């Protein structure tokens, strides 16, 4: 199994207390967000119980057709996708274990386009599924597979354990082909466009990349998990910058996983091995940290997925505690 998946073998309720805000320095115009713990939800369990998860991994946010902020989580160990309100209220779920269309084996990365189509990295089936979420037909069911992208292999357009997903402003899909140690780019219709990366530790090379995010300028950020660093590319795969080193010090990384960009352009990395979030500016300069090892509010055990909504709130999945935590800026 690819190195990026070795971690896979590894309380609920609304709380009113607040953790200490994250802090840091202003670097080149980017500021460390002042985030406070807001709410947590989830506990371990099988999917017939609402609010139960088994190693939730991927997470993203989008605005639904009614203008509401919606959270999408890959409940990986239960092989399904869950849609939640921004305080954890259950809205919808679909999927179950299997290899047919609309079935999943350990889904991870998720992305939602402006048309409401959901792209899911169906990791252990070595493919990406494009799923129809909203439908006007009384016959079709939300969550119906619209398209399967890829198959197992190492040729262009094929995958070995795809993980992170991201969409650019044009709707192009970027897939972290983790087992092949590369990024692949597709059109919104699933047409293969290009790819870059190979196994290794030199600049532009990767070992088991896991997280991917795209900023407002179209730059592509990748957590190169096996090399304990972040790499930044342009949309054609040209390397722009690399930062990070293995360690526990400020700005250092230990098995980085998810990555997200705030509305202000701050880069957030789930520093899984160090049980915290790292914050950087777009040039890779450290801005600060959030969290420490523990089970309390604002503490982490193996944070994995990270997402940011339009209001600057940050959502984090934890694979060890089977929960999601939400952090928000202070009220004006």
GROMACS .gro file of C-alpha atoms in nm:
model
  332
    1UNK     CA    1   0.000   0.000   0.000
    2UNK     CA    2   0.134   0.349  -0.073
    3UNK     CA    3   0.320   0.529   0.201
    4UNK     CA    4   0.053   0.799   0.208
    5UNK     CA    5  -0.204   0.546   0.328
    6UNK     CA    6  -0.013   0.378   0.609
    7UNK     CA    7  -0.194   0.592   0.866
    8UNK     CA    8  -0.530   0.444   0.759
    9UNK     CA    9  -0.488   0.140   0.984
   10UNK     CA   10  -0.461   0.341   1.277
   11UNK     CA   11  -1.733   1.438   2.200
   12UNK     CA   12  -2.007   1.495   2.051
   13UNK     CA   13  -2.204   1.810   2.143
   14UNK     CA   14  -2.205   2.185   2.137
   15UNK     CA   15  -1.974   2.355   2.384
   16UNK     CA   16  -1.967   2.720   2.478
   17UNK     CA   17  -1.612   2.752   2.606
   18UNK     CA   18  -1.333   2.911   2.407
   19UNK     CA   19  -0.972   2.808   2.363
   20UNK     CA   20  -0.695   3.065   2.357
   21UNK     CA   21  -0.674   3.243   2.022
   22UNK     CA   22  -0.396   3.156   1.782
   23UNK     CA   23  -0.124   3.417   1.763
   24UNK     CA   24   0.165   3.509   1.537
   25UNK     CA   25   0.339   3.783   1.343
   26UNK     CA   26   0.253   3.987   1.037
   27UNK     CA   27   0.465   3.880   0.738
   28UNK     CA   28   0.452   4.058   0.399
   29UNK     CA   29   0.095   4.174   0.455
   30UNK     CA   30  -0.040   3.834   0.565
   31UNK     CA   31  -0.156   3.813   0.924
   32UNK     CA   32  -0.207   3.517   1.149
   33UNK     CA   33  -0.586   3.485   1.194
   34UNK     CA   34  -0.711   3.532   1.550
   35UNK     CA   35  -0.909   3.207   1.574
   36UNK     CA   36  -1.105   3.084   1.875
   37UNK     CA   37  -1.249   2.739   1.931
   38UNK     CA   38  -1.619   2.750   1.842
   39UNK     CA   39  -1.770   2.400   1.836
   40UNK     CA   40  -1.690   2.032   1.798
   41UNK     CA   41  -1.902   1.740   1.684
   42UNK     CA   42  -1.872   1.371   1.607
   43UNK     CA   43  -1.771   1.050   1.775
   44UNK     CA   44  -1.678   0.705   1.657
   45UNK     CA   45  -1.956   0.487   1.522
   46UNK     CA   46  -2.124   0.321   1.229
   47UNK     CA   47  -2.323   0.522   0.972
   48UNK     CA   48  -2.673   0.426   1.085
   49UNK     CA   49  -2.616   0.663   1.378
   50UNK     CA   50  -2.620   1.028   1.277
   51UNK     CA   51  -2.316   1.220   1.396
   52UNK     CA   52  -2.095   0.910   1.407
   53UNK     CA   53  -1.775   0.878   1.204
   54UNK     CA   54  -1.498   0.633   1.137
   55UNK     CA   55  -1.175   0.822   1.066
   56UNK     CA   56  -1.315   1.127   0.883
   57UNK     CA   57  -1.049   1.256   0.642
   58UNK     CA   58  -1.149   1.498   0.366
   59UNK     CA   59  -1.347   1.816   0.428
   60UNK     CA   60  -1.458   2.111   0.217
   61UNK     CA   61  -1.712   2.392   0.228
   62UNK     CA   62  -1.945   2.542  -0.030
   63UNK     CA   63  -2.256   2.758  -0.051
   64UNK     CA   64  -2.567   2.558  -0.139
   65UNK     CA   65  -2.847   2.677  -0.375
   66UNK     CA   66  -3.028   2.828  -0.075
   67UNK     CA   67  -2.730   3.043   0.016
   68UNK     CA   68  -2.636   2.837   0.321
   69UNK     CA   69  -2.280   2.742   0.407
   70UNK     CA   70  -2.253   2.362   0.382
   71UNK     CA   71  -1.977   2.135   0.513
   72UNK     CA   72  -1.891   1.817   0.321
   73UNK     CA   73  -1.698   1.541   0.500
   74UNK     CA   74  -1.563   1.211   0.373
   75UNK     CA   75  -1.654   0.960   0.646
   76UNK     CA   76  -1.376   0.741   0.516
   77UNK     CA   77  -1.400   0.433   0.735
   78UNK     CA   78  -1.777   0.419   0.678
   79UNK     CA   79  -1.727   0.465   0.302
   80UNK     CA   80  -1.971   0.752   0.259
   81UNK     CA   81  -1.999   1.128   0.213
   82UNK     CA   82  -2.184   1.349   0.464
   83UNK     CA   83  -2.331   1.696   0.416
   84UNK     CA   84  -2.369   1.910   0.728
   85UNK     CA   85  -2.467   2.257   0.836
   86UNK     CA   86  -2.184   2.481   0.950
   87UNK     CA   87  -2.251   2.378   1.312
   88UNK     CA   88  -2.258   2.006   1.240
   89UNK     CA   89  -2.630   1.954   1.181
   90UNK     CA   90  -2.699   1.657   0.953
   91UNK     CA   91  -2.835   1.738   0.605
   92UNK     CA   92  -2.761   1.445   0.372
   93UNK     CA   93  -2.538   1.144   0.322
   94UNK     CA   94  -2.476   0.901   0.040
   95UNK     CA   95  -2.256   0.607  -0.052
   96UNK     CA   96  -2.165   0.270   0.094
   97UNK     CA   97  -1.878   0.025   0.061
   98UNK     CA   98  -1.822  -0.132  -0.278
   99UNK     CA   99  -1.667  -0.091  -0.621
  100UNK     CA  100  -1.973  -0.007  -0.831
  101UNK     CA  101  -2.074   0.340  -0.940
  102UNK     CA  102  -2.183   0.543  -0.639
  103UNK     CA  103  -2.000   0.305  -0.405
  104UNK     CA  104  -1.672   0.381  -0.232
  105UNK     CA  105  -1.374   0.221  -0.069
  106UNK     CA  106  -1.214   0.469   0.167
  107UNK     CA  107  -1.309   0.805   0.010
  108UNK     CA  108  -1.075   1.089   0.102
  109UNK     CA  109  -1.052   1.419  -0.090
  110UNK     CA  110  -1.368   1.612  -0.187
  111UNK     CA  111  -1.436   1.914  -0.408
  112UNK     CA  112  -1.766   2.078  -0.509
  113UNK     CA  113  -1.800   2.286  -0.826
  114UNK     CA  114  -2.029   2.584  -0.886
  115UNK     CA  115  -2.288   2.357  -1.054
  116UNK     CA  116  -2.323   2.144  -0.741
  117UNK     CA  117  -2.133   1.844  -0.876
  118UNK     CA  118  -1.927   1.669  -0.610
  119UNK     CA  119  -1.589   1.513  -0.695
  120UNK     CA  120  -1.481   1.235  -0.458
  121UNK     CA  121  -1.139   1.069  -0.443
  122UNK     CA  122  -1.244   0.703  -0.419
  123UNK     CA  123  -0.902   0.613  -0.286
  124UNK     CA  124  -0.893   0.235  -0.260
  125UNK     CA  125  -1.088   0.197  -0.585
  126UNK     CA  126  -0.816   0.403  -0.758
  127UNK     CA  127  -1.057   0.648  -0.920
  128UNK     CA  128  -1.243   0.975  -0.882
  129UNK     CA  129  -1.622   0.984  -0.896
  130UNK     CA  130  -1.822   1.286  -1.009
  131UNK     CA  131  -2.153   1.283  -0.826
  132UNK     CA  132  -2.473   1.473  -0.894
  133UNK     CA  133  -2.586   1.642  -0.575
  134UNK     CA  134  -2.882   1.852  -0.685
  135UNK     CA  135  -3.136   1.713  -0.931
  136UNK     CA  136  -3.473   1.829  -1.053
  137UNK     CA  137  -3.586   1.476  -1.136
  138UNK     CA  138  -3.807   1.284  -0.894
  139UNK     CA  139  -3.653   0.963  -1.025
  140UNK     CA  140  -3.287   1.048  -0.982
  141UNK     CA  141  -3.147   1.048  -0.632
  142UNK     CA  142  -2.900   1.304  -0.505
  143UNK     CA  143  -2.563   1.129  -0.487
  144UNK     CA  144  -2.604   0.945  -0.819
  145UNK     CA  145  -2.269   0.887  -0.992
  146UNK     CA  146  -2.246   1.106  -1.299
  147UNK     CA  147  -1.899   1.002  -1.416
  148UNK     CA  148  -1.605   0.781  -1.317
  149UNK     CA  149  -1.264   0.935  -1.385
  150UNK     CA  150  -0.960   0.710  -1.403
  151UNK     CA  151  -0.869   0.351  -1.326
  152UNK     CA  152  -0.581   0.176  -1.153
  153UNK     CA  153  -0.245   0.226  -1.320
  154UNK     CA  154   0.039   0.469  -1.381
  155UNK     CA  155  -0.042   0.596  -1.731
  156UNK     CA  156  -0.172   0.950  -1.782
  157UNK     CA  157  -0.525   0.970  -1.641
  158UNK     CA  158  -0.480   0.659  -1.424
  159UNK     CA  159  -0.435   0.652  -1.046
  160UNK     CA  160  -0.288   0.463  -0.758
  161UNK     CA  161  -0.463   0.575  -0.439
  162UNK     CA  162  -0.579   0.927  -0.528
  163UNK     CA  163  -0.621   1.150  -0.221
  164UNK     CA  164  -0.650   1.530  -0.231
  165UNK     CA  165  -0.873   1.715  -0.479
  166UNK     CA  166  -0.906   2.083  -0.571
  167UNK     CA  167  -1.086   2.290  -0.834
  168UNK     CA  168  -0.963   2.612  -0.993
  169UNK     CA  169  -1.181   2.905  -1.100
  170UNK     CA  170  -1.234   2.753  -1.445
  171UNK     CA  171  -1.359   2.432  -1.288
  172UNK     CA  172  -1.051   2.227  -1.377
  173UNK     CA  173  -0.991   1.938  -1.139
  174UNK     CA  174  -0.653   1.872  -0.976
  175UNK     CA  175  -0.598   1.524  -0.830
  176UNK     CA  176  -0.318   1.413  -0.601
  177UNK     CA  177  -0.224   1.074  -0.743
  178UNK     CA  178  -0.057   0.978  -0.419
  179UNK     CA  179   0.065   0.630  -0.506
  180UNK     CA  180   0.221   0.760  -0.828
  181UNK     CA  181   0.364   1.064  -0.643
  182UNK     CA  182   0.226   1.324  -0.882
  183UNK     CA  183  -0.044   1.581  -0.952
  184UNK     CA  184  -0.284   1.523  -1.242
  185UNK     CA  185  -0.503   1.794  -1.396
  186UNK     CA  186  -0.836   1.730  -1.571
  187UNK     CA  187  -1.104   1.944  -1.726
  188UNK     CA  188  -1.436   1.967  -1.540
  189UNK     CA  189  -1.568   1.706  -1.784
  190UNK     CA  190  -1.293   1.463  -1.681
  191UNK     CA  191  -1.062   1.507  -1.981
  192UNK     CA  192  -0.695   1.453  -1.894
  193UNK     CA  193  -0.491   1.772  -1.942
  194UNK     CA  194  -0.147   1.735  -1.786
  195UNK     CA  195   0.047   1.602  -1.488
  196UNK     CA  196   0.366   1.670  -1.298
  197UNK     CA  197   0.581   1.518  -1.025
  198UNK     CA  198   0.751   1.187  -0.962
  199UNK     CA  199   0.878   0.996  -0.661
  200UNK     CA  200   1.173   1.159  -0.489
  201UNK     CA  201   1.293   1.436  -0.262
  202UNK     CA  202   1.436   1.686  -0.510
  203UNK     CA  203   1.242   2.009  -0.577
  204UNK     CA  204   0.926   1.923  -0.769
  205UNK     CA  205   0.942   1.557  -0.667
  206UNK     CA  206   0.709   1.407  -0.405
  207UNK     CA  207   0.655   1.116  -0.171
  208UNK     CA  208   0.291   1.034  -0.099
  209UNK     CA  209   0.140   1.383  -0.142
  210UNK     CA  210  -0.188   1.416   0.048
  211UNK     CA  211  -0.335   1.769   0.051
  212UNK     CA  212  -0.389   2.021  -0.226
  213UNK     CA  213  -0.531   2.374  -0.240
  214UNK     CA  214  -0.550   2.653  -0.499
  215UNK     CA  215  -0.530   3.024  -0.416
  216UNK     CA  216  -0.709   3.316  -0.582
  217UNK     CA  217  -0.418   3.361  -0.826
  218UNK     CA  218  -0.437   2.999  -0.940
  219UNK     CA  219  -0.122   2.881  -0.760
  220UNK     CA  220  -0.132   2.517  -0.653
  221UNK     CA  221  -0.012   2.417  -0.304
  222UNK     CA  222   0.069   2.053  -0.224
  223UNK     CA  223   0.152   1.889   0.107
  224UNK     CA  224   0.442   1.661   0.018
  225UNK     CA  225   0.375   1.438   0.317
  226UNK     CA  226   0.665   1.194   0.288
  227UNK     CA  227   0.913   1.481   0.252
  228UNK     CA  228   0.755   1.686   0.536
  229UNK     CA  229   0.718   1.998   0.325
  230UNK     CA  230   0.486   2.212   0.114
  231UNK     CA  231   0.545   2.273  -0.257
  232UNK     CA  232   0.388   2.557  -0.456
  233UNK     CA  233   0.337   2.533  -0.833
  234UNK     CA  234   0.170   2.735  -1.104
  235UNK     CA  235  -0.129   2.584  -1.284
  236UNK     CA  236   0.098   2.420  -1.542
  237UNK     CA  237   0.312   2.245  -1.283
  238UNK     CA  238   0.611   2.480  -1.280
  239UNK     CA  239   0.765   2.486  -0.934
  240UNK     CA  240   0.741   2.826  -0.766
  241UNK     CA  241   0.854   2.758  -0.409
  242UNK     CA  242   0.923   2.484  -0.154
  243UNK     CA  243   0.920   2.521   0.223
  244UNK     CA  244   0.923   2.317   0.542
  245UNK     CA  245   1.149   2.064   0.704
  246UNK     CA  246   1.096   1.770   0.936
  247UNK     CA  247   1.081   1.863   1.302
  248UNK     CA  248   0.878   1.999   1.591
  249UNK     CA  249   0.995   2.360   1.587
  250UNK     CA  250   0.801   2.665   1.472
  251UNK     CA  251   0.704   2.623   1.107
  252UNK     CA  252   0.846   2.270   1.089
  253UNK     CA  253   0.633   1.979   0.974
  254UNK     CA  254   0.585   1.616   1.063
  255UNK     CA  255   0.368   1.428   0.812
  256UNK     CA  256   0.166   1.728   0.683
  257UNK     CA  257  -0.177   1.633   0.550
  258UNK     CA  258  -0.461   1.871   0.461
  259UNK     CA  259  -0.408   2.225   0.335
  260UNK     CA  260  -0.641   2.523   0.286
  261UNK     CA  261  -0.623   2.893   0.193
  262UNK     CA  262  -0.812   3.158   0.392
  263UNK     CA  263  -0.999   3.441   0.214
  264UNK     CA  264  -0.700   3.663   0.303
  265UNK     CA  265  -0.452   3.424   0.141
  266UNK     CA  266  -0.307   3.264   0.454
  267UNK     CA  267  -0.198   2.903   0.401
  268UNK     CA  268  -0.313   2.656   0.670
  269UNK     CA  269  -0.150   2.312   0.696
  270UNK     CA  270  -0.269   2.022   0.912
  271UNK     CA  271   0.059   1.925   1.078
  272UNK     CA  272  -0.062   1.574   1.163
  273UNK     CA  273   0.249   1.436   1.330
  274UNK     CA  274   0.281   1.742   1.553
  275UNK     CA  275  -0.092   1.760   1.639
  276UNK     CA  276  -0.138   2.124   1.538
  277UNK     CA  277  -0.214   2.361   1.253
  278UNK     CA  278   0.063   2.566   1.091
  279UNK     CA  279  -0.003   2.903   0.928
  280UNK     CA  280   0.214   3.057   0.654
  281UNK     CA  281   0.201   3.343   0.410
  282UNK     CA  282   0.201   3.270   0.037
  283UNK     CA  283   0.581   3.275   0.032
  284UNK     CA  284   0.604   3.003   0.297
  285UNK     CA  285   0.708   3.222   0.589
  286UNK     CA  286   0.565   3.094   0.920
  287UNK     CA  287   0.296   3.309   1.079
  288UNK     CA  288   0.200   3.100   1.379
  289UNK     CA  289   0.043   2.780   1.511
  290UNK     CA  290  -0.284   2.660   1.658
  291UNK     CA  291  -0.338   2.362   1.885
  292UNK     CA  292  -0.140   2.105   2.078
  293UNK     CA  293  -0.165   1.733   2.153
  294UNK     CA  294  -0.475   1.642   2.351
  295UNK     CA  295  -0.844   1.556   2.352
  296UNK     CA  296  -0.982   1.887   2.474
  297UNK     CA  297  -1.134   2.175   2.281
  298UNK     CA  298  -0.875   2.326   2.051
  299UNK     CA  299  -0.641   2.030   2.097
  300UNK     CA  300  -0.570   1.766   1.832
  301UNK     CA  301  -0.487   1.405   1.778
  302UNK     CA  302  -0.377   1.351   1.417
  303UNK     CA  303  -0.550   1.642   1.243
  304UNK     CA  304  -0.598   1.557   0.877
  305UNK     CA  305  -0.846   1.755   0.667
  306UNK     CA  306  -0.869   2.133   0.686
  307UNK     CA  307  -1.112   2.371   0.516
  308UNK     CA  308  -1.197   2.740   0.542
  309UNK     CA  309  -1.534   2.906   0.475
  310UNK     CA  310  -1.611   3.249   0.333
  311UNK     CA  311  -1.630   3.400   0.685
  312UNK     CA  312  -1.281   3.282   0.776
  313UNK     CA  313  -1.392   2.995   1.000
  314UNK     CA  314  -1.167   2.689   0.989
  315UNK     CA  315  -1.284   2.326   1.007
  316UNK     CA  316  -1.051   2.038   1.098
  317UNK     CA  317  -1.106   1.661   1.082
  318UNK     CA  318  -0.927   1.431   1.326
  319UNK     CA  319  -0.877   1.067   1.240
  320UNK     CA  320  -0.789   0.949   1.591
  321UNK     CA  321  -1.080   1.115   1.775
  322UNK     CA  322  -1.329   1.074   1.486
  323UNK     CA  323  -1.450   1.433   1.518
  324UNK     CA  324  -1.457   1.772   1.348
  325UNK     CA  325  -1.357   2.095   1.521
  326UNK     CA  326  -1.453   2.446   1.411
  327UNK     CA  327  -1.260   2.765   1.487
  328UNK     CA  328  -1.379   3.117   1.408
  329UNK     CA  329  -1.251   3.474   1.424
  330UNK     CA  330  -1.391   3.679   1.713
  331UNK     CA  331  -1.723   3.849   1.654
  332UNK     CA  332  -1.692   4.214   1.543
   0.00000   0.00000   0.00000
